Short mmCIF file of C-alpha atoms and ligand atoms in Angstrom, two decimals:
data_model
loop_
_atom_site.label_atom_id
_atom_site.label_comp_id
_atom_site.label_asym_id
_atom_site.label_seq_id
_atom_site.Cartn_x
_atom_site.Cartn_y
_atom_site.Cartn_z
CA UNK A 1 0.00 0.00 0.00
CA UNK A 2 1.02 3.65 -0.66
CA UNK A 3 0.53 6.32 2.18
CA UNK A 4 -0.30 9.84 0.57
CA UNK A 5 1.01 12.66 2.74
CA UNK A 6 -0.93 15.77 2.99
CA UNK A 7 0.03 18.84 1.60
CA UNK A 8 2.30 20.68 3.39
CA UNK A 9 2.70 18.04 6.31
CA UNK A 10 4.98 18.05 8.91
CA UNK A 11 8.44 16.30 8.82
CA UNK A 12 7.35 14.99 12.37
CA UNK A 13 4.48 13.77 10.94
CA UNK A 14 6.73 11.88 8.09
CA UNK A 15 8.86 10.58 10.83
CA UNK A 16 5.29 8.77 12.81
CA UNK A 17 4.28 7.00 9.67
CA UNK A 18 8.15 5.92 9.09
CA UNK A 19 8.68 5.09 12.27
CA UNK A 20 4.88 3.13 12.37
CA UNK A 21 5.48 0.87 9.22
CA UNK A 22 8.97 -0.25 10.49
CA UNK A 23 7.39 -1.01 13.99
CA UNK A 24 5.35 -3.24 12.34
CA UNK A 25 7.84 -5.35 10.32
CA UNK A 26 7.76 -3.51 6.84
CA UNK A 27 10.06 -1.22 5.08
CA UNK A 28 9.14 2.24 4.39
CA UNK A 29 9.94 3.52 0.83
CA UNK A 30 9.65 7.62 0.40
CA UNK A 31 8.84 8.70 -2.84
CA UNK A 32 8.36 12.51 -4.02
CA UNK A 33 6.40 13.05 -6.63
CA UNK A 34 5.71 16.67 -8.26
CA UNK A 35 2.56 17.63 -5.73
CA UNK A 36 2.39 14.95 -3.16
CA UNK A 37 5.22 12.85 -0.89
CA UNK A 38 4.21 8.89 -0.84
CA UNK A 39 5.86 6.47 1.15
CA UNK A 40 5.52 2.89 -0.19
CA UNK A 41 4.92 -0.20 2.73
CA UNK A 42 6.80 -2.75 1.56
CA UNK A 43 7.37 -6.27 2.41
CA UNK A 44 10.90 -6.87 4.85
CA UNK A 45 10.87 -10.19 4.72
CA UNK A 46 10.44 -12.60 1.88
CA UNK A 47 6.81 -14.52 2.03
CA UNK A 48 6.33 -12.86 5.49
CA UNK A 49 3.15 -10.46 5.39
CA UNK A 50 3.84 -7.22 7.76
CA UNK A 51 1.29 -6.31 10.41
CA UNK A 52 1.05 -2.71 9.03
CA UNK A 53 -2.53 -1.42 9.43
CA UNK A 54 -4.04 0.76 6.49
CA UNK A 55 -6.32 2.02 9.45
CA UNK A 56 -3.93 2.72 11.65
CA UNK A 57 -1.91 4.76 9.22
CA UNK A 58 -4.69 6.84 8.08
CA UNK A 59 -5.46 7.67 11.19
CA UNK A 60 -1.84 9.26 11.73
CA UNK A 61 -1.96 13.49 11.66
CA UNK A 62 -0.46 14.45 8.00
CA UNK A 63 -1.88 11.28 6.37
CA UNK A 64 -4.16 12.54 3.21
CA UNK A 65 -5.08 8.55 2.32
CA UNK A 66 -4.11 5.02 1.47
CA UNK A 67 -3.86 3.53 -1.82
CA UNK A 68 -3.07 0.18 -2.11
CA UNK A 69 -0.56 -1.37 -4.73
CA UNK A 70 -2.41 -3.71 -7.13
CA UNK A 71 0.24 -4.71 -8.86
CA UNK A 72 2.42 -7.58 -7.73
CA UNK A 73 6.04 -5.03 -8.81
CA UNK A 74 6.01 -2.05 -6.10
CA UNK A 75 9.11 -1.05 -6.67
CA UNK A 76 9.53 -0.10 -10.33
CA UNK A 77 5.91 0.32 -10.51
CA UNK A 78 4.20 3.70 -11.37
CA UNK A 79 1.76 4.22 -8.55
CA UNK A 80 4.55 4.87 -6.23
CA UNK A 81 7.24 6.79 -8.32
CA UNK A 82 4.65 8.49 -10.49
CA UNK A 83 7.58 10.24 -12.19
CA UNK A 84 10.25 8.71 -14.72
CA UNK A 85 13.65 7.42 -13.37
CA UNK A 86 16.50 8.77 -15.64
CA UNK A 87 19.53 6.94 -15.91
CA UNK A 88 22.15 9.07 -15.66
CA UNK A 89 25.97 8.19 -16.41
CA UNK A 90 28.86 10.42 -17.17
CA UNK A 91 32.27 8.52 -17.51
CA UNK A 92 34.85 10.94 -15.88
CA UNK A 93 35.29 13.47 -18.45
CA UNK A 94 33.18 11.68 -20.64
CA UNK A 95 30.04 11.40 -22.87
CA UNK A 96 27.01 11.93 -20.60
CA UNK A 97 24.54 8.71 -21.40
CA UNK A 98 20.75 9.59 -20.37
CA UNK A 99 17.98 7.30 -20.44
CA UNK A 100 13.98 8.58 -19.15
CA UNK A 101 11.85 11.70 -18.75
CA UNK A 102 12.40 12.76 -22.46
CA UNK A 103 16.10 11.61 -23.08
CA UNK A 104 16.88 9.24 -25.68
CA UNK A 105 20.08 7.07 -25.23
CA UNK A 106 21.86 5.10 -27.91
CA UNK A 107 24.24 2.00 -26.78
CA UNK A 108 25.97 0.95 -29.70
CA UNK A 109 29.11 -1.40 -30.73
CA UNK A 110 29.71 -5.27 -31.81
CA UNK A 111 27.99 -8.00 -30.30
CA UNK A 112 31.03 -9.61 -28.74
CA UNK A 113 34.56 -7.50 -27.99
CA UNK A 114 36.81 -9.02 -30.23
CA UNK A 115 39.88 -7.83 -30.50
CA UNK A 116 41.50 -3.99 -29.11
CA UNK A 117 41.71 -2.66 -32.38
CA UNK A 118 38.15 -2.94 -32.90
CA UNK A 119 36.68 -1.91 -30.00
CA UNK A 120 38.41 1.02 -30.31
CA UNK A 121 37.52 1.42 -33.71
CA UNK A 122 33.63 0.92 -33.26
CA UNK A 123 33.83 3.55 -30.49
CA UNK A 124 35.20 6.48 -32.22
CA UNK A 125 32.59 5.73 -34.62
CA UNK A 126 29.75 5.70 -32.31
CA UNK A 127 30.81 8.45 -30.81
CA UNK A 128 31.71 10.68 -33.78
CA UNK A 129 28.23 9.61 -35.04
CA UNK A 130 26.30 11.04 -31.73
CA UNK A 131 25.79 7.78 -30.29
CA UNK A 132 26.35 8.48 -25.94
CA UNK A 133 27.58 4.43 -24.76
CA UNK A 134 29.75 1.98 -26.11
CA UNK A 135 28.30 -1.99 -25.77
CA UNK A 136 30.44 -5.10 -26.55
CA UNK A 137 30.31 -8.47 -25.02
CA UNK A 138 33.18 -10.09 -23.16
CA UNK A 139 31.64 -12.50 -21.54
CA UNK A 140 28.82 -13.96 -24.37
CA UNK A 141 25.90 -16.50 -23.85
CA UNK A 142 25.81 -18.76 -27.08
CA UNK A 143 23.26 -21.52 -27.92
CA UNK A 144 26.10 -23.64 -28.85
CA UNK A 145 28.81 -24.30 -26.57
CA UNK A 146 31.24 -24.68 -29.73
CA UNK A 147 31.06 -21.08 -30.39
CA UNK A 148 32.99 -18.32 -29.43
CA UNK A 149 32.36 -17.35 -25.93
CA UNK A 150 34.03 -13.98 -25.40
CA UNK A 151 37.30 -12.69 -24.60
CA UNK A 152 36.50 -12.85 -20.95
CA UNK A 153 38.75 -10.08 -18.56
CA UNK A 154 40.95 -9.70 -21.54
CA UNK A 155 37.62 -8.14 -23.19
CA UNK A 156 36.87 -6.09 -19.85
CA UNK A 157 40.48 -4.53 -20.39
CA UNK A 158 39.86 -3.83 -23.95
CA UNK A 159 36.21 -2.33 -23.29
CA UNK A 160 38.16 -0.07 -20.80
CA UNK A 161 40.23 1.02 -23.34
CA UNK A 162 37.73 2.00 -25.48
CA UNK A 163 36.48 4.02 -22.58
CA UNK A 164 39.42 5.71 -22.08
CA UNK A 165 40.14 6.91 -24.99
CA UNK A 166 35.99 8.01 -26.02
CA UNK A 167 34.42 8.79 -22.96
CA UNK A 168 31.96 6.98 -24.04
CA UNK A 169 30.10 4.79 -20.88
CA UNK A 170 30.87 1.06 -21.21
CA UNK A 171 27.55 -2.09 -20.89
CA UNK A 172 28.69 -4.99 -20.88
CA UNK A 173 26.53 -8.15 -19.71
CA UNK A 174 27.62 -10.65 -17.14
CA UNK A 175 26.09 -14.16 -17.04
CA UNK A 176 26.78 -15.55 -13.50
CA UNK A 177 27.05 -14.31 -10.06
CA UNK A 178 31.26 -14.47 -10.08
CA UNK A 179 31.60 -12.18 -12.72
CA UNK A 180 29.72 -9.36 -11.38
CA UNK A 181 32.08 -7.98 -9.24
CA UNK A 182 34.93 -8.11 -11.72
CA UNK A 183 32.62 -7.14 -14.82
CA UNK A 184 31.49 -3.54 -12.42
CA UNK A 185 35.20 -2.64 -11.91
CA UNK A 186 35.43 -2.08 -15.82
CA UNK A 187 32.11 -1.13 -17.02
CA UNK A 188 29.38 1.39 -16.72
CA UNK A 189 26.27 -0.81 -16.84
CA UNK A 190 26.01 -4.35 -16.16
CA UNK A 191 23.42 -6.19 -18.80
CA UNK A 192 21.31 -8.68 -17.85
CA UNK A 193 20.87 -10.86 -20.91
CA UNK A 194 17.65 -12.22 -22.49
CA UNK A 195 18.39 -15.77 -21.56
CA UNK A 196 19.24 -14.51 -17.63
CA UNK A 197 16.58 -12.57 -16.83
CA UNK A 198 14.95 -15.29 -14.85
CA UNK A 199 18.28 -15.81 -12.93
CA UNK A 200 17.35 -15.18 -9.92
CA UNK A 201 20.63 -14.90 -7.94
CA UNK A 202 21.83 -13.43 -10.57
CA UNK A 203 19.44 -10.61 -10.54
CA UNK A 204 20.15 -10.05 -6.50
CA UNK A 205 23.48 -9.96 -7.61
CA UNK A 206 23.60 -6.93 -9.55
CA UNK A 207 20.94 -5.47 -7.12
CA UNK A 208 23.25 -5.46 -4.49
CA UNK A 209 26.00 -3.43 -6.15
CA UNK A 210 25.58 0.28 -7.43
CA UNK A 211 26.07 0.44 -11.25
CA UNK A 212 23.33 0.77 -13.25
CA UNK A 213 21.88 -2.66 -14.84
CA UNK A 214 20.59 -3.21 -18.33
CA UNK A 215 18.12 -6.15 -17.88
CA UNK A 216 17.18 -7.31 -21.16
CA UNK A 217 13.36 -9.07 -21.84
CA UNK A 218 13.71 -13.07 -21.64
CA UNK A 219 12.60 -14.26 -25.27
CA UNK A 220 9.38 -16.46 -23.97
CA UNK A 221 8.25 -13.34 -21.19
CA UNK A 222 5.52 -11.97 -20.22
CA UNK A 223 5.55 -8.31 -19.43
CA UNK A 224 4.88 -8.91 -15.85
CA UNK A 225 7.61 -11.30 -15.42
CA UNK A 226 9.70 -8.69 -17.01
CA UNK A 227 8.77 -5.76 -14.52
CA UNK A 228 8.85 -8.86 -11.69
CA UNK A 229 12.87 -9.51 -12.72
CA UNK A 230 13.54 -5.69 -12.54
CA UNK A 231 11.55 -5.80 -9.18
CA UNK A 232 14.26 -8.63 -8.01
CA UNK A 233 16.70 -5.83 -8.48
CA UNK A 234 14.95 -3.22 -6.90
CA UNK A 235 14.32 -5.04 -4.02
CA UNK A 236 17.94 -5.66 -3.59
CA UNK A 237 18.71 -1.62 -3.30
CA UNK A 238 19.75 -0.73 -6.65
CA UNK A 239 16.76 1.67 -8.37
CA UNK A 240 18.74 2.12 -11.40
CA UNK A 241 17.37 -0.10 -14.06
CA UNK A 242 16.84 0.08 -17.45
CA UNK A 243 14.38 -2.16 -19.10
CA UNK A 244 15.53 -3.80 -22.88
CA UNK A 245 12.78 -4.63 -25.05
CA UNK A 246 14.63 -7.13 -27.50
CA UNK A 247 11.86 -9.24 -28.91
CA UNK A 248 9.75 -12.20 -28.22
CA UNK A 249 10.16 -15.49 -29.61
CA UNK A 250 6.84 -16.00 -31.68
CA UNK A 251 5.67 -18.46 -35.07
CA UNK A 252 7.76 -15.21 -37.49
CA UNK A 253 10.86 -16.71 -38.93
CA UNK A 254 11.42 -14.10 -41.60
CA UNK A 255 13.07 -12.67 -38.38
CA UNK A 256 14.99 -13.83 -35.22
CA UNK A 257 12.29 -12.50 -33.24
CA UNK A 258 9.69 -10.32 -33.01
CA UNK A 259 10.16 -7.02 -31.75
CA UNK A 260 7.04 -6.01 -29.55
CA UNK A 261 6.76 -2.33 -29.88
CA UNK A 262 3.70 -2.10 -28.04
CA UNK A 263 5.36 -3.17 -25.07
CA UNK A 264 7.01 0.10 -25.02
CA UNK A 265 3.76 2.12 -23.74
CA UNK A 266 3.03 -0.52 -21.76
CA UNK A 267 6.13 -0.55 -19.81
CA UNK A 268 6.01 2.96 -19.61
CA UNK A 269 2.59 3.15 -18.09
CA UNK A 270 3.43 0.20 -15.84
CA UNK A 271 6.91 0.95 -14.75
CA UNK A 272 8.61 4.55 -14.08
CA UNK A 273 11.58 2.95 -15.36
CA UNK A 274 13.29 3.66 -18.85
CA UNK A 275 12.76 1.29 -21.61
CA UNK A 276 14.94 1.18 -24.93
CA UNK A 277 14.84 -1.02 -27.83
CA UNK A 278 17.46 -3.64 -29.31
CA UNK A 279 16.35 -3.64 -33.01
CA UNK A 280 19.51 -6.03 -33.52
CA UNK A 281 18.47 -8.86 -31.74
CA UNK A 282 14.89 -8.76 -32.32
CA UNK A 283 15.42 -8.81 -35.79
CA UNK A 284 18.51 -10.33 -36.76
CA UNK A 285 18.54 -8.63 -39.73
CA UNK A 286 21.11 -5.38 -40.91
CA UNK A 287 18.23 -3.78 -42.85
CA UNK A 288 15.46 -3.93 -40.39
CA UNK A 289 17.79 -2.26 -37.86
CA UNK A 290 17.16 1.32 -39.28
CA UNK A 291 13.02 1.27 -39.45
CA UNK A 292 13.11 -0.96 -36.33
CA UNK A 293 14.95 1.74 -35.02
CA UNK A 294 12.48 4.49 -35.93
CA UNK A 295 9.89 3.10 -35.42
CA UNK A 296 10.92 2.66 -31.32
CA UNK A 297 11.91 6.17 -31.41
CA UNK A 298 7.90 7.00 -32.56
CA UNK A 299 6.60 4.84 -30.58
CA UNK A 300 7.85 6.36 -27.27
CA UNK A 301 11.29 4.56 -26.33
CA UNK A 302 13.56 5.88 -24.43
CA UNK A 303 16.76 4.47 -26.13
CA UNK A 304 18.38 2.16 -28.43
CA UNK A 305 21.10 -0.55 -28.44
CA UNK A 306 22.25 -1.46 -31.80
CA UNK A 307 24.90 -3.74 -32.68
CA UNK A 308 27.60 -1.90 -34.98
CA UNK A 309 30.78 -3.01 -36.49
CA UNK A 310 33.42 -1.58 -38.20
CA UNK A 311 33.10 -5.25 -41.26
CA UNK A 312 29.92 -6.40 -40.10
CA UNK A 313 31.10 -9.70 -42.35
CA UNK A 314 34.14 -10.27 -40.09
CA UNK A 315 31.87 -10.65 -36.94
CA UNK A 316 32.74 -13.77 -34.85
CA UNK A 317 29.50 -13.39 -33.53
CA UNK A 318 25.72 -12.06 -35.20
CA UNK A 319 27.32 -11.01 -38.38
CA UNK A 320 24.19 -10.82 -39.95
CA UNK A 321 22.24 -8.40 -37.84
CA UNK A 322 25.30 -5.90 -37.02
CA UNK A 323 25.72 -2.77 -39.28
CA UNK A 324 28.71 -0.98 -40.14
CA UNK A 325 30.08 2.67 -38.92
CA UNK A 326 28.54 4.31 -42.27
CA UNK A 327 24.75 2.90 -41.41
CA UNK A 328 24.92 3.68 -38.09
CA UNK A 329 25.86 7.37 -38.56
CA UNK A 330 23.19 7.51 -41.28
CA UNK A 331 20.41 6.10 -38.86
CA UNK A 332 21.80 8.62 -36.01
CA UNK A 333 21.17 11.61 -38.84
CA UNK A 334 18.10 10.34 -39.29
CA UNK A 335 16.86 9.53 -35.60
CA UNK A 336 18.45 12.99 -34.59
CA UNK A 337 15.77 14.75 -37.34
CA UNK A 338 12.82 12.19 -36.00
CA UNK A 339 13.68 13.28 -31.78
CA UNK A 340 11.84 16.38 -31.97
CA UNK A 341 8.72 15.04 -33.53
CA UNK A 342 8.93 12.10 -30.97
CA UNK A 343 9.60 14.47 -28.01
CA UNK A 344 12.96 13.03 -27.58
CA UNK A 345 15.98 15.37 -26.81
CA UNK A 346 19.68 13.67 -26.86
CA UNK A 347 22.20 14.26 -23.39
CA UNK A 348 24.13 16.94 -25.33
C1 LIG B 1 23.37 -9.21 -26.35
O1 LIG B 1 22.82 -8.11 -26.29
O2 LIG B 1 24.60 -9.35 -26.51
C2 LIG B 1 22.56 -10.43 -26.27
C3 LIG B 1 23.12 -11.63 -26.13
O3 LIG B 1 21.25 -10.21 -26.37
P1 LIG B 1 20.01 -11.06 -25.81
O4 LIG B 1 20.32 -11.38 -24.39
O5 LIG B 1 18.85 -10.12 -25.98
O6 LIG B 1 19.87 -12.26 -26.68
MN1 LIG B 2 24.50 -10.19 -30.45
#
């Protein structure tokens, strides 16, 4: 449930209802919202149900009413952080990367960090080209465990590099519980993978430290499950989260998968919580990335993250749905015209 202060209350009177809901076993979550203060009750403990009293809070001097939570997310959910969360990250001297409340934020580079050289490469181009954070696997989930699996720490070095020399904020994903730590000393963001976002440990993991996380949709999820695995996070402490729509795996196989661009609204209404697009993965297909790309930019989104190399052919890993240096600049000309129509204004 969500306690809605009065207008103009008293701090003392703040400090009662606090000081009521963790008497009673629950943890009190303040929220501040343009012309009211809220204070969420949630759960402490796990499948234990708190013996807070809507009654008994409403009763409380300063209290204006109770609304309870319907929805089983309280965390990332709108009714108690009516406004947007903006993810905010500026490497030191760096490229500022915003995500939320009317900035758009583009995360592009190759699906897997392959070598120095072109790390480095793909960053000058995404940054000479506008784009505001660098992505590149090092550590990368494959269906087949023949394939190349990522340069590892080496990768992390090189994706440092790359930071170093563009200012440009590093993602990079981590798939298990042991590389989190490591993976947060070199990057910006830690992603959360498609096939992970059901990992629970994994998900208190990265709520537990402080960089932001990029949790990406699982391929067979539901919305709610989606908003449930950012909730995981949440929970954990760590309220900056950044929701990846990256497509749904559906009866389509002219693409990889298919992008769901309604869930963008939906999110949005659901969820204070930024939500960007992958138009790589959903599609798996170079040609689709620029409409895909567009179209997510219309339709609301907050971001994209597009895979880019610098010989798409050469990729070890998604050749077929990464685009080169030239295409991405071309699509940031063209998404830079399309911002102002969609509302959308760029960090810089
Ligand atoms: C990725 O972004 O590198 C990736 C593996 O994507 P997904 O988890 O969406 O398949
Ligand atoms: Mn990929």
């Amino acid at each position: 449930m969500i306690v809605v202060m009065k207008r103009g209350f008293q701090r003392a009177e703040l400090e009662d209802v606090i000081a009521l809901i963790e008497e009673k076993g629950a943890r009190p979550m303040i929220s501040h919202a343009e012309h009211s203060t809220l204070v969420g009750v949630i759960d402490k403990t796990p499948g234990e149900k708190h013996g807070v009293s809507p009654d008994a809070l409403s009763s409380l001097p300063g209290v204006e009413k109770i609304v309870p939570i319907e929805e089983p997310y309280k965390l990332v959910g709108r009714p108690l952080h009516p406004e947007d969360t903006v993810i905010c990250i500026e490497p030191e001297n760096g490229v500022r990367f915003q995500a939320g409340g009317g900035y758009f934020g583009v995360i592009a580079g190759p699906c897997a960090v392959e070598s120095e050289e072109q790390i480095v490469e793909t960053a000058r181009a995404v940054r000479l080209a506008g784009g505001t954070a660098l992505r590149g696997g090092a550590f990368k989930p494959r269906t087949s465990p023949y394939s190349f699996q990522g340069l590892k720490e080496e990768g992390l070095k090189m994706l440092a590099a790359a930071r170093r020399e563009t200012g440009l904020a590093v993602v990079t994903e981590v798939l298990c519980v042991n590389q989190v730590d490591l993976t947060a000393e070199y990057a910006d963001v830690l992603q959360i993978g498609s096939r992970n976002m059901q990992n629970y440990p994994l998900l208190e993991a990265v709520g537990r430290q402080s960089n932001p996380v990029l949790l990406k949709r699982g391929l067979c999820s539901t919305l709610s499950e989606f908003l449930l695995a950012a909730e995981y996070i949440a929970y954990q402490g760590n309220p900056n989260i950044i929701l990846c729509e990256r497509g749904v795996r559906t009866f389509e196989d002219d693409t990889r998968f298919t992008l769901s661009l309604s869930s963008i609204p939906i999110l949005q209404k659901k969820s204070h919580l930024p939500v960007i697009v992958d138009p790589s993965h959903s599609t798996g297909c170079d040609y689709l990335i620029a409409p895909m790309s567009r179209a997510a930019m219309a339709a609301g989104a907050d971001g994209l993250m597009i895979e880019a190399h610098p010989h798409p052919s050469q990729s070890r890993v998604d050749a077929e749905q990464a685009i080169d240096c030239g295409a991405f600049a071309a699509l940031m000309d063209d998404l830079r015209r399309l911002a102002p129509a969609a509302g959308k204004r760029w960090s810089e």
